Tab-separated table of C-alpha atoms in Angstrom:
chain	number	residue	atom	x	y	z
A	1	UNK	CA	97.341	89.901	86.688
A	2	UNK	CA	98.126	86.331	87.775
A	3	UNK	CA	94.590	85.852	89.118
A	4	UNK	CA	93.048	87.271	85.938
A	5	UNK	CA	95.012	84.989	83.600
A	6	UNK	CA	94.426	81.981	85.824
A	7	UNK	CA	90.657	82.508	85.651
A	8	UNK	CA	90.776	82.862	81.858
A	9	UNK	CA	92.699	79.642	81.265
A	10	UNK	CA	90.492	77.666	83.654
A	11	UNK	CA	87.404	78.817	81.737
A	12	UNK	CA	88.974	77.881	78.401
A	13	UNK	CA	89.066	74.169	79.248
A	14	UNK	CA	92.219	73.845	77.090
A	15	UNK	CA	95.904	73.295	77.608
A	16	UNK	CA	98.308	76.100	76.819
A	17	UNK	CA	101.798	76.966	75.702
A	18	UNK	CA	102.678	80.112	77.624
A	19	UNK	CA	105.024	82.667	76.112
A	20	UNK	CA	106.043	85.456	78.466
A	21	UNK	CA	108.562	88.260	78.140
A	22	UNK	CA	110.186	90.064	81.083
A	23	UNK	CA	107.467	90.408	83.748
A	24	UNK	CA	105.253	88.302	81.495
A	25	UNK	CA	107.746	85.502	82.076
A	26	UNK	CA	107.224	85.842	85.804
A	27	UNK	CA	103.439	85.858	85.388
A	28	UNK	CA	103.640	82.780	83.145
A	29	UNK	CA	105.625	80.810	85.716
A	30	UNK	CA	103.330	81.863	88.559
A	31	UNK	CA	100.205	80.802	86.641
A	32	UNK	CA	101.908	77.511	85.753
A	33	UNK	CA	102.607	76.882	89.432
A	34	UNK	CA	98.913	77.346	90.194
A	35	UNK	CA	97.522	75.434	87.202
A	36	UNK	CA	100.206	72.928	86.198
A	37	UNK	CA	97.822	70.591	84.364
A	38	UNK	CA	96.740	73.359	81.995
A	39	UNK	CA	100.203	74.445	80.805
A	40	UNK	CA	101.974	72.193	78.263
A	41	UNK	CA	105.158	74.234	78.017
A	42	UNK	CA	106.738	77.595	78.797
A	43	UNK	CA	108.730	79.865	76.517
A	44	UNK	CA	110.293	82.622	78.608
A	45	UNK	CA	111.873	85.630	76.908
A	46	UNK	CA	114.376	87.489	79.122
A	47	UNK	CA	112.183	86.622	82.116
A	48	UNK	CA	112.160	88.795	85.228
A	49	UNK	CA	112.017	85.856	87.627
A	50	UNK	CA	113.592	87.740	90.527
A	51	UNK	CA	111.731	91.071	90.381
A	52	UNK	CA	112.301	92.183	93.957
A	53	UNK	CA	116.056	91.840	93.603
A	54	UNK	CA	115.971	93.640	90.261
A	55	UNK	CA	113.847	96.552	91.397
A	56	UNK	CA	115.156	97.096	94.891
A	57	UNK	CA	118.751	97.138	93.655
A	58	UNK	CA	118.015	99.971	91.206
A	59	UNK	CA	115.562	102.242	92.995
A	60	UNK	CA	115.008	104.121	96.227
A	61	UNK	CA	112.319	101.960	97.837
A	62	UNK	CA	111.842	104.314	100.799
A	63	UNK	CA	111.146	107.228	98.455
A	64	UNK	CA	108.680	105.093	96.484
A	65	UNK	CA	106.900	104.143	99.708
A	66	UNK	CA	106.825	107.753	100.897
A	67	UNK	CA	105.493	109.129	97.601
A	68	UNK	CA	103.125	106.228	96.977
A	69	UNK	CA	104.202	105.978	93.339
A	70	UNK	CA	107.301	106.110	91.168
A	71	UNK	CA	107.826	106.848	87.491
A	72	UNK	CA	109.512	104.241	85.325
A	73	UNK	CA	110.431	104.550	81.673
A	74	UNK	CA	108.386	102.174	79.523
A	75	UNK	CA	110.297	101.043	76.430
A	76	UNK	CA	107.091	100.102	74.609
A	77	UNK	CA	105.321	103.437	75.061
A	78	UNK	CA	108.568	105.446	75.115
A	79	UNK	CA	107.389	107.469	78.111
A	80	UNK	CA	107.413	107.439	81.876
A	81	UNK	CA	104.677	105.401	83.546
A	82	UNK	CA	103.575	105.960	87.130
A	83	UNK	CA	103.639	102.727	89.161
A	84	UNK	CA	101.841	102.574	92.505
A	85	UNK	CA	103.806	101.367	95.535
A	86	UNK	CA	101.181	98.622	95.907
A	87	UNK	CA	102.815	96.930	92.923
A	88	UNK	CA	105.976	96.371	94.977
A	89	UNK	CA	103.917	95.121	97.922
A	90	UNK	CA	102.197	92.651	95.601
A	91	UNK	CA	105.555	91.434	94.270
A	92	UNK	CA	106.618	90.675	97.828
A	93	UNK	CA	103.895	88.028	98.058
A	94	UNK	CA	105.580	85.922	95.348
A	95	UNK	CA	108.819	83.995	95.591
A	96	UNK	CA	111.791	84.778	93.393
A	97	UNK	CA	112.557	82.164	90.772
A	98	UNK	CA	109.164	80.380	90.942
A	99	UNK	CA	109.672	76.652	90.648
A	100	UNK	CA	107.953	74.915	87.731
A	101	UNK	CA	108.529	71.168	87.470
A	102	UNK	CA	105.527	70.109	85.424
A	103	UNK	CA	106.366	71.074	81.843
A	104	UNK	CA	109.261	71.756	79.481
A	105	UNK	CA	110.743	75.257	79.699
A	106	UNK	CA	112.739	77.143	77.095
A	107	UNK	CA	114.349	80.444	78.035
A	108	UNK	CA	115.669	82.828	75.395
A	109	UNK	CA	117.806	85.596	76.868
A	110	UNK	CA	120.052	88.266	75.369
A	111	UNK	CA	123.664	88.283	76.525
A	112	UNK	CA	123.625	92.113	76.415
A	113	UNK	CA	120.495	92.468	78.567
A	114	UNK	CA	120.956	95.361	80.998
A	115	UNK	CA	117.393	95.223	82.340
A	116	UNK	CA	117.310	91.600	83.506
A	117	UNK	CA	120.874	90.270	83.566
A	118	UNK	CA	121.271	86.907	81.840
A	119	UNK	CA	122.808	85.510	85.018
A	120	UNK	CA	119.280	85.372	86.477
A	121	UNK	CA	118.202	82.932	83.745
A	122	UNK	CA	121.361	80.891	84.191
A	123	UNK	CA	120.667	80.566	87.913
A	124	UNK	CA	117.042	79.640	87.286
A	125	UNK	CA	118.059	76.939	84.824
A	126	UNK	CA	120.456	75.411	87.368
A	127	UNK	CA	117.771	75.457	90.048
A	128	UNK	CA	115.116	73.844	87.854
A	129	UNK	CA	117.496	71.198	86.499
A	130	UNK	CA	118.035	69.950	90.037
A	131	UNK	CA	114.288	69.503	90.554
A	132	UNK	CA	112.695	69.002	87.173
A	133	UNK	CA	111.749	65.778	85.486
A	134	UNK	CA	110.973	67.832	82.368
A	135	UNK	CA	113.507	69.608	80.218
A	136	UNK	CA	114.722	73.157	80.617
A	137	UNK	CA	116.971	74.885	78.150
A	138	UNK	CA	118.538	78.315	77.947
A	139	UNK	CA	119.266	79.799	74.553
A	140	UNK	CA	121.662	82.717	74.861
A	141	UNK	CA	121.374	85.157	71.958
A	142	UNK	CA	123.472	88.128	70.846
A	143	UNK	CA	120.802	90.667	71.771
A	144	UNK	CA	119.547	92.905	74.564
A	145	UNK	CA	116.449	92.725	76.780
A	146	UNK	CA	114.040	93.546	73.975
A	147	UNK	CA	115.104	90.649	71.711
A	148	UNK	CA	114.405	92.539	68.474
A	149	UNK	CA	117.213	91.356	66.207
A	150	UNK	CA	116.142	89.314	63.180
A	151	UNK	CA	118.276	86.340	64.201
A	152	UNK	CA	116.700	86.367	67.667
A	153	UNK	CA	113.186	86.620	66.255
A	154	UNK	CA	113.905	83.648	64.003
A	155	UNK	CA	115.103	81.674	67.035
A	156	UNK	CA	111.933	82.551	68.943
A	157	UNK	CA	109.756	81.499	65.997
A	158	UNK	CA	111.590	78.183	65.694
A	159	UNK	CA	111.189	77.424	69.409
A	160	UNK	CA	107.474	78.180	69.258
A	161	UNK	CA	107.009	76.023	66.133
A	162	UNK	CA	108.873	73.153	67.802
A	163	UNK	CA	106.494	73.266	70.778
A	164	UNK	CA	103.410	73.216	68.577
């Protein structure tokens, strides 16, 4: 996924504002690390920036390895999806909390998120603030991982408009 998006943005010959939710937040930060001159800003929605910690704390990794796949419930499709063990191996090639110091970052995260705890975004913000010459902000909203409340959606829209 990271390679695919990277190739697309290079071909576009444009600069981008990346908006990524959950694993899309991770992908956005990884692409930004690789192509910092092409990304103007990041908007991360409940980003899964520490996927190995998240997944390995909730699942039986040995069983996944043995079976070669594991089923996970997908909130968007409302059904179980089979994920190959190779996905976990691929995740191991990336660092947790990828460092981005080349553009402004806004994180919007629900305080009731039980998929990616908000503490992960708080830790990321602290880490980036120590290193970053650009701004990073965390907007904590009264919502869960899926950020579907009207007030949250209005906040997201405002952040995106402000970056435009």
